[in-house]
């Protein structure tokens, strides 16, 4: 075998060589260019061919024996193959005989089998027909038991037989009818069960809840529902697992016959009427729970709100079941129902359309019904809405009455019913949109269309009509109303207009998405309101005068002309008196009405002396004297003499002020979202400038109108203030300015003038007392004594001379005026004694007058002394004819007053400065303020919060406890407080601070006010680049609550040490740690603690500052000082600089600080 293999290998090698040689020859012959080369190749090939021939011959000789052996083997194999073929042929012949025999046997067996099968088939058919005959009874039993799977299996088997093997069988049509009828019965029952599961049961369950909550269990409706839904069934309704199993069984049953789509279509076709019927049931429940009677107004809307709540709960409950149905259908849809429509869209579309139809009954709305199907899907075309109040009243009433028969109505239909249910409907719309994944659902479109096209327009029409009715009423300016807790009666028109605004606010609260539109109605009302009040205002303050040409013109009366002048009104409103009335420190109970208390007690109660009243009103009197004291007597026509007009002005002022406060509270009370909506810019038609259009934010427009009303209110009060003073000029100038009066008029005639003055002021007071608050009444009558005294004095400059009799008559008139004013104000009105002294000086000669001035000091100003000298000389029988006497006397007076001014010792600008001269104090380079009781008025708030907290824990917060706590850190003060109050052990510090902080936060957020002089002092120091700091016992949370209104200070006072939470302050006041830490935080450190001026109000705080070595000005709130507080001891302490009643009394100059810039009426006092 190896030899054979080698031969085969050699043969293949030779064949390979031959092939390569042949290829080489062909390549050479085709590529060689020259003949010589081709000849050379030819010779080489021939040589190789001869060599190959020799090799072949050699190989044949070597393998001859092998070739002969192969031939012999081939012959033996050929013989064996021929023998095998013969044997195979014989086997095939035998197999063919066997096959023929088996075929004969099979035919016999097949004949016998066919005969047996036919007999068995006939028996089975007869049995199946018998079962189909019994199927009706079987279906009834299984329907009663709810065995849907077995029932459907039986029906399916029967249906398969009748439509399959028995399809062409004759005589079984009755059986087909029975099966078809039972199939319809089962189909209807399954649809009923589906509706019951996903729709009826949720609706009736929620109605049953309303029955129980309305205590209507004994009613017919309640008894039926309770019988139908026992407690066990109600629990089962909330079992989602059981419901899904039930739905799956029903859907699988429908799927067997391919009836799922048909069943769903029938179910949704039946739902609209079913929805209305079930909703009517809920309405019956609400109606019966209300006693079967429809009330008016708010109760009606509340019944509708209850009904809508029930309806929404019903729909939400049903939507959960439909969602489960949708899940089951989705599982089937992937396999068997690829074209199934979205269940949730179909459900929500039907209930929204039905609910819209119900709402239309309550909102006086209906839709145009068009022929054709609405479409069961959620994408149907929306119908155009019509509103009953847009059509004829007869048509509206007929349609409304015909449609009411279809519904049980729980309240009177009214377009305003939407307010009570808007929030609930909006929540339902959001729920629907969330479930459907839509931006705006069908019900939302309906609701928005109704509100935008009908409700808002109806409100606008009603508001215009009602506002016009209010402002054009016959009793507009006479009818008054009590408005608790406001102490003064308010014009009924104001109250009614505010009620309209308050109603709009209710709409904003209930329908916040439309806050912009509703707030624009505020603008509409305010425009009408301003116009109505302005018209009345001008009727009172305008004076109509006839010209020589027969025409006439309107001029403002004197007080109104002053108020219209912006410079004058701004000046008057910048005076202390105006600030006092706008921010009165007295409560109404503290301000006594005339004749209610004796003079001494009254002065003690108010805590404001006549000197302080004079200081507050002196500048105003000087302005009035400067403008009216040098002119002729005001005309009666220039004054408002009718007390009805005075009453009207007072009522207008109080009503407007009340209205402005209420409106601001309404605007401030808007939610953050509503406020953002009102920041939208809108086109507004201005009342002036020809009604031009301006682009303005709505909130700014509303604030502008409110400010206009507030300015009108302030103007009214200012007019009353000026009018009262102008009346004083009118009456008093008559007595002194008429040159011939004092010589020709009898005493009785002068007394009549004074009595007329008293009668006029008494009428003023009686009218204003009945219609103004005590604070404003006090503002109006404060300072009249000084003004009247100044009128008497300054009006003398126009007298040619004054006799002794005339002087006595004037003095008697002054006394009578003082008596009248004292009766009205309840004070002695000692300022009129200035006028008495002035006219008493007329009894003296020049030398006596000058000696009195030198001895007692100046009582009057240089101008008033000049008037006195001039009248004294003119009235003197000798001096009046001597030239130069008045000039010489005036020069002598000027020298005396100048000498007195220069010769005065250095008076301390601070009344209670200690004995050490101000010049001995160190130069102040830094200033530290305590906060509470110095800059802001919070000590009374701390007291209130502590009183409430102590009351909660059964104890009482006393004055002694208050004094102990003042200035201390809260963490230190509270344990001491609990210990002294006997609460230690029963109440922990944490419990007390939690209760205290709760009350304090409520008070601080609204009631914290700055103390007088604080802003002025901070601004002055800041302008002079003096480093400022605050050192307070508060913690960071308290500090933030208190300073929310005073950000302007924090920008100027960068250093703030809060002892209550500052870790560096180990011990609070009265320890010096607090002020030592504060001084250490100044960027530029003070040279010495004495160069740091501290303003403190409490004894603990003063001790702390003095202990740190600082210079101290104490500004106590005396009501919080103990009766035996160590005033003398503190005054004697080194570095104790001053004791002030207010920061307004502080004068910086003695401390080396820059003085205040002198303004008109400003500067340091003292």
CSV table of C-alpha atoms in Angstrom, one decimal, residues 688-915:
chain,number,residue,atom,x,y,z
A,688,UNK,CA,-58.7,112.8,32.3
A,689,UNK,CA,-56.7,113.9,29.3
A,690,UNK,CA,-59.5,113.2,27.0
A,691,UNK,CA,-59.8,109.5,28.0
A,692,UNK,CA,-56.4,108.4,26.6
A,693,UNK,CA,-55.3,104.8,26.7
A,694,UNK,CA,-52.4,103.9,28.9
A,695,UNK,CA,-50.5,100.6,29.4
A,696,UNK,CA,-50.3,99.8,33.1
A,697,UNK,CA,-50.1,96.9,35.5
A,698,UNK,CA,-53.5,96.2,37.0
A,699,UNK,CA,-52.2,96.0,40.5
A,700,UNK,CA,-50.6,99.4,40.1
A,701,UNK,CA,-53.8,100.9,38.7
A,702,UNK,CA,-55.8,99.6,41.7
A,703,UNK,CA,-53.2,100.9,44.1
A,704,UNK,CA,-53.2,104.2,42.3
A,705,UNK,CA,-57.0,104.5,42.7
A,706,UNK,CA,-56.8,103.5,46.4
A,707,UNK,CA,-54.1,106.1,46.9
A,708,UNK,CA,-56.3,108.7,45.2
A,709,UNK,CA,-59.1,107.9,47.7
A,710,UNK,CA,-56.6,108.1,50.6
A,711,UNK,CA,-55.4,111.4,49.3
A,712,UNK,CA,-59.0,112.6,49.1
A,713,UNK,CA,-59.6,111.4,52.6
A,714,UNK,CA,-56.5,113.2,53.9
A,715,UNK,CA,-57.6,116.4,52.0
A,716,UNK,CA,-61.0,116.2,53.7
A,717,UNK,CA,-59.4,116.1,57.1
A,718,UNK,CA,-57.0,118.8,56.3
A,719,UNK,CA,-59.9,121.0,55.0
A,720,UNK,CA,-61.7,120.5,58.3
A,721,UNK,CA,-58.5,121.3,60.1
A,722,UNK,CA,-58.0,124.5,58.1
A,723,UNK,CA,-61.7,125.4,58.1
A,724,UNK,CA,-61.8,125.4,61.9
A,725,UNK,CA,-58.8,127.7,62.1
A,726,UNK,CA,-60.1,130.0,59.4
A,727,UNK,CA,-63.3,130.4,61.4
A,728,UNK,CA,-61.1,131.5,64.3
A,729,UNK,CA,-59.6,134.2,62.1
A,730,UNK,CA,-63.0,135.2,60.8
A,731,UNK,CA,-64.4,135.7,64.3
A,732,UNK,CA,-61.4,137.0,66.2
A,733,UNK,CA,-60.1,139.5,63.7
A,734,UNK,CA,-63.5,141.1,63.8
A,735,UNK,CA,-62.9,142.0,67.4
A,736,UNK,CA,-59.5,143.6,67.1
A,737,UNK,CA,-58.8,144.5,63.5
A,738,UNK,CA,-61.7,146.9,63.0
A,739,UNK,CA,-60.3,150.3,63.9
A,740,UNK,CA,-63.5,151.8,65.0
A,741,UNK,CA,-65.0,148.8,66.6
A,742,UNK,CA,-63.4,149.2,70.0
A,743,UNK,CA,-64.5,152.8,70.4
A,744,UNK,CA,-68.0,152.6,68.8
A,745,UNK,CA,-69.1,149.1,69.7
A,746,UNK,CA,-70.6,148.5,73.1
A,747,UNK,CA,-69.5,145.7,75.4
A,748,UNK,CA,-72.6,143.7,74.6
A,749,UNK,CA,-71.9,143.9,70.9
A,750,UNK,CA,-68.3,142.6,71.5
A,751,UNK,CA,-69.7,139.9,73.7
A,752,UNK,CA,-72.1,138.9,70.9
A,753,UNK,CA,-69.1,138.5,68.6
A,754,UNK,CA,-67.4,136.3,71.1
A,755,UNK,CA,-70.6,134.4,71.7
A,756,UNK,CA,-70.9,133.9,67.9
A,757,UNK,CA,-67.3,132.5,68.0
A,758,UNK,CA,-68.2,130.2,70.8
A,759,UNK,CA,-71.4,129.1,69.2
A,760,UNK,CA,-69.6,128.4,65.9
A,761,UNK,CA,-66.9,126.3,67.5
A,762,UNK,CA,-69.4,124.5,69.6
A,763,UNK,CA,-71.3,123.6,66.5
A,764,UNK,CA,-68.1,122.5,64.9
A,765,UNK,CA,-67.2,120.4,67.9
A,766,UNK,CA,-70.7,118.8,68.3
A,767,UNK,CA,-70.8,117.9,64.6
A,768,UNK,CA,-67.2,116.6,64.4
A,769,UNK,CA,-67.6,114.8,67.8
A,770,UNK,CA,-70.5,112.8,66.4
A,771,UNK,CA,-68.7,111.8,63.2
A,772,UNK,CA,-65.0,111.8,63.8
A,773,UNK,CA,-62.8,109.5,65.9
A,774,UNK,CA,-61.5,111.0,69.2
A,775,UNK,CA,-57.9,111.0,67.9
A,776,UNK,CA,-58.8,113.2,64.9
A,777,UNK,CA,-61.1,115.4,67.1
A,778,UNK,CA,-58.1,116.0,69.3
A,779,UNK,CA,-55.9,116.8,66.3
A,780,UNK,CA,-58.4,119.4,65.1
A,781,UNK,CA,-58.8,121.2,68.4
A,782,UNK,CA,-55.2,120.9,69.6
A,783,UNK,CA,-53.3,124.2,69.3
A,784,UNK,CA,-56.4,126.4,68.9
A,785,UNK,CA,-55.4,128.2,72.2
A,786,UNK,CA,-52.0,129.2,70.9
A,787,UNK,CA,-53.5,130.2,67.5
A,788,UNK,CA,-56.2,132.4,69.0
A,789,UNK,CA,-53.6,134.0,71.3
A,790,UNK,CA,-51.4,134.7,68.2
A,791,UNK,CA,-54.4,136.1,66.3
A,792,UNK,CA,-55.2,138.5,69.1
A,793,UNK,CA,-51.6,139.6,69.3
A,794,UNK,CA,-50.8,140.0,65.6
A,795,UNK,CA,-54.1,141.6,64.7
A,796,UNK,CA,-53.2,144.5,66.9
A,797,UNK,CA,-50.7,145.8,64.4
A,798,UNK,CA,-53.7,147.2,62.4
A,799,UNK,CA,-55.2,149.2,65.3
A,800,UNK,CA,-54.5,152.9,65.2
A,801,UNK,CA,-54.5,153.0,68.9
A,802,UNK,CA,-56.1,151.2,71.8
A,803,UNK,CA,-57.7,152.9,74.8
A,804,UNK,CA,-57.9,151.5,78.2
A,805,UNK,CA,-61.6,150.6,77.7
A,806,UNK,CA,-60.7,148.9,74.5
A,807,UNK,CA,-57.9,147.0,76.2
A,808,UNK,CA,-60.3,145.8,78.9
A,809,UNK,CA,-62.9,144.7,76.3
A,810,UNK,CA,-60.3,142.7,74.4
A,811,UNK,CA,-59.0,141.1,77.7
A,812,UNK,CA,-62.6,140.1,78.5
A,813,UNK,CA,-63.0,138.7,75.0
A,814,UNK,CA,-59.8,136.8,75.5
A,815,UNK,CA,-61.1,135.4,78.7
A,816,UNK,CA,-64.4,134.3,77.1
A,817,UNK,CA,-62.5,132.7,74.2
A,818,UNK,CA,-60.3,130.8,76.7
A,819,UNK,CA,-63.5,129.7,78.5
A,820,UNK,CA,-65.1,128.4,75.3
A,821,UNK,CA,-61.9,126.6,74.2
A,822,UNK,CA,-61.5,125.0,77.7
A,823,UNK,CA,-65.0,123.7,77.6
A,824,UNK,CA,-64.3,122.1,74.2
A,825,UNK,CA,-60.8,120.7,74.8
A,826,UNK,CA,-61.0,119.9,78.5
A,827,UNK,CA,-57.8,121.8,79.1
A,828,UNK,CA,-57.1,125.1,80.8
A,829,UNK,CA,-55.9,126.6,77.5
A,830,UNK,CA,-53.2,128.6,79.3
A,831,UNK,CA,-51.8,129.7,75.9
A,832,UNK,CA,-54.4,132.4,75.8
A,833,UNK,CA,-52.8,133.9,78.9
A,834,UNK,CA,-50.0,135.0,76.5
A,835,UNK,CA,-52.5,137.3,74.9
A,836,UNK,CA,-53.7,138.5,78.4
A,837,UNK,CA,-50.0,139.3,79.3
A,838,UNK,CA,-49.6,141.0,75.9
A,839,UNK,CA,-52.4,143.4,76.5
A,840,UNK,CA,-51.5,143.8,80.2
A,841,UNK,CA,-48.1,145.1,79.0
A,842,UNK,CA,-50.0,148.0,77.4
A,843,UNK,CA,-50.6,149.4,80.9
A,844,UNK,CA,-46.8,149.8,81.3
A,845,UNK,CA,-44.6,152.6,80.0
A,846,UNK,CA,-41.6,151.8,77.9
A,847,UNK,CA,-39.1,151.8,80.8
A,848,UNK,CA,-41.4,149.4,82.8
A,849,UNK,CA,-41.7,147.1,79.8
A,850,UNK,CA,-38.0,147.0,79.2
A,851,UNK,CA,-37.3,146.4,82.9
A,852,UNK,CA,-39.8,143.5,82.9
A,853,UNK,CA,-38.1,142.0,79.9
A,854,UNK,CA,-34.7,142.3,81.6
A,855,UNK,CA,-35.9,141.0,84.9
A,856,UNK,CA,-38.1,138.1,83.8
A,857,UNK,CA,-36.7,137.3,80.3
A,858,UNK,CA,-38.4,137.4,76.9
A,859,UNK,CA,-42.0,136.1,76.9
A,860,UNK,CA,-42.7,136.9,73.2
A,861,UNK,CA,-40.8,136.9,70.0
A,862,UNK,CA,-39.1,140.0,68.6
A,863,UNK,CA,-41.9,140.5,66.1
A,864,UNK,CA,-44.6,140.3,68.8
A,865,UNK,CA,-42.6,142.7,71.0
A,866,UNK,CA,-42.4,145.0,68.0
A,867,UNK,CA,-46.1,144.9,67.6
A,868,UNK,CA,-46.5,145.6,71.3
A,869,UNK,CA,-44.2,148.6,71.1
A,870,UNK,CA,-45.8,150.0,68.1
A,871,UNK,CA,-49.3,149.8,69.6
A,872,UNK,CA,-48.1,151.1,72.9
A,873,UNK,CA,-46.5,154.2,71.3
A,874,UNK,CA,-49.5,154.8,69.0
A,875,UNK,CA,-51.9,154.6,72.0
A,876,UNK,CA,-49.7,157.0,74.1
A,877,UNK,CA,-51.0,160.5,74.1
A,878,UNK,CA,-47.5,162.1,74.1
A,879,UNK,CA,-45.2,159.6,72.4
A,880,UNK,CA,-47.4,159.1,69.4
A,881,UNK,CA,-46.5,162.5,68.2
A,882,UNK,CA,-42.7,162.3,68.8
A,883,UNK,CA,-40.7,161.2,65.8
A,884,UNK,CA,-38.1,158.5,66.2
A,885,UNK,CA,-39.5,157.1,69.4
A,886,UNK,CA,-40.6,153.8,67.8
A,887,UNK,CA,-37.3,153.4,66.1
A,888,UNK,CA,-35.4,154.1,69.3
A,889,UNK,CA,-37.6,151.8,71.3
A,890,UNK,CA,-37.2,149.0,68.7
A,891,UNK,CA,-33.4,149.4,68.8
A,892,UNK,CA,-33.4,149.3,72.6
A,893,UNK,CA,-35.6,146.1,72.5
A,894,UNK,CA,-33.3,144.5,70.0
A,895,UNK,CA,-30.3,145.3,72.2
A,896,UNK,CA,-32.0,143.8,75.3
A,897,UNK,CA,-33.0,140.6,73.6
A,898,UNK,CA,-29.5,140.3,72.0
A,899,UNK,CA,-27.8,140.9,75.3
A,900,UNK,CA,-30.1,138.3,77.0
A,901,UNK,CA,-29.3,135.8,74.3
A,902,UNK,CA,-25.5,136.3,74.6
A,903,UNK,CA,-25.6,136.4,78.4
A,904,UNK,CA,-27.4,133.1,78.8
A,905,UNK,CA,-25.4,130.3,80.4
A,906,UNK,CA,-24.7,127.3,78.1
A,907,UNK,CA,-28.0,125.6,78.4
A,908,UNK,CA,-27.9,121.8,78.0
A,909,UNK,CA,-29.7,120.8,74.9
A,910,UNK,CA,-30.8,117.7,76.8
A,911,UNK,CA,-33.0,118.7,79.7
A,912,UNK,CA,-31.8,116.0,82.0
A,913,UNK,CA,-28.1,116.3,81.4
A,914,UNK,CA,-26.0,115.5,84.5
A,915,UNK,CA,-24.1,118.1,86.3
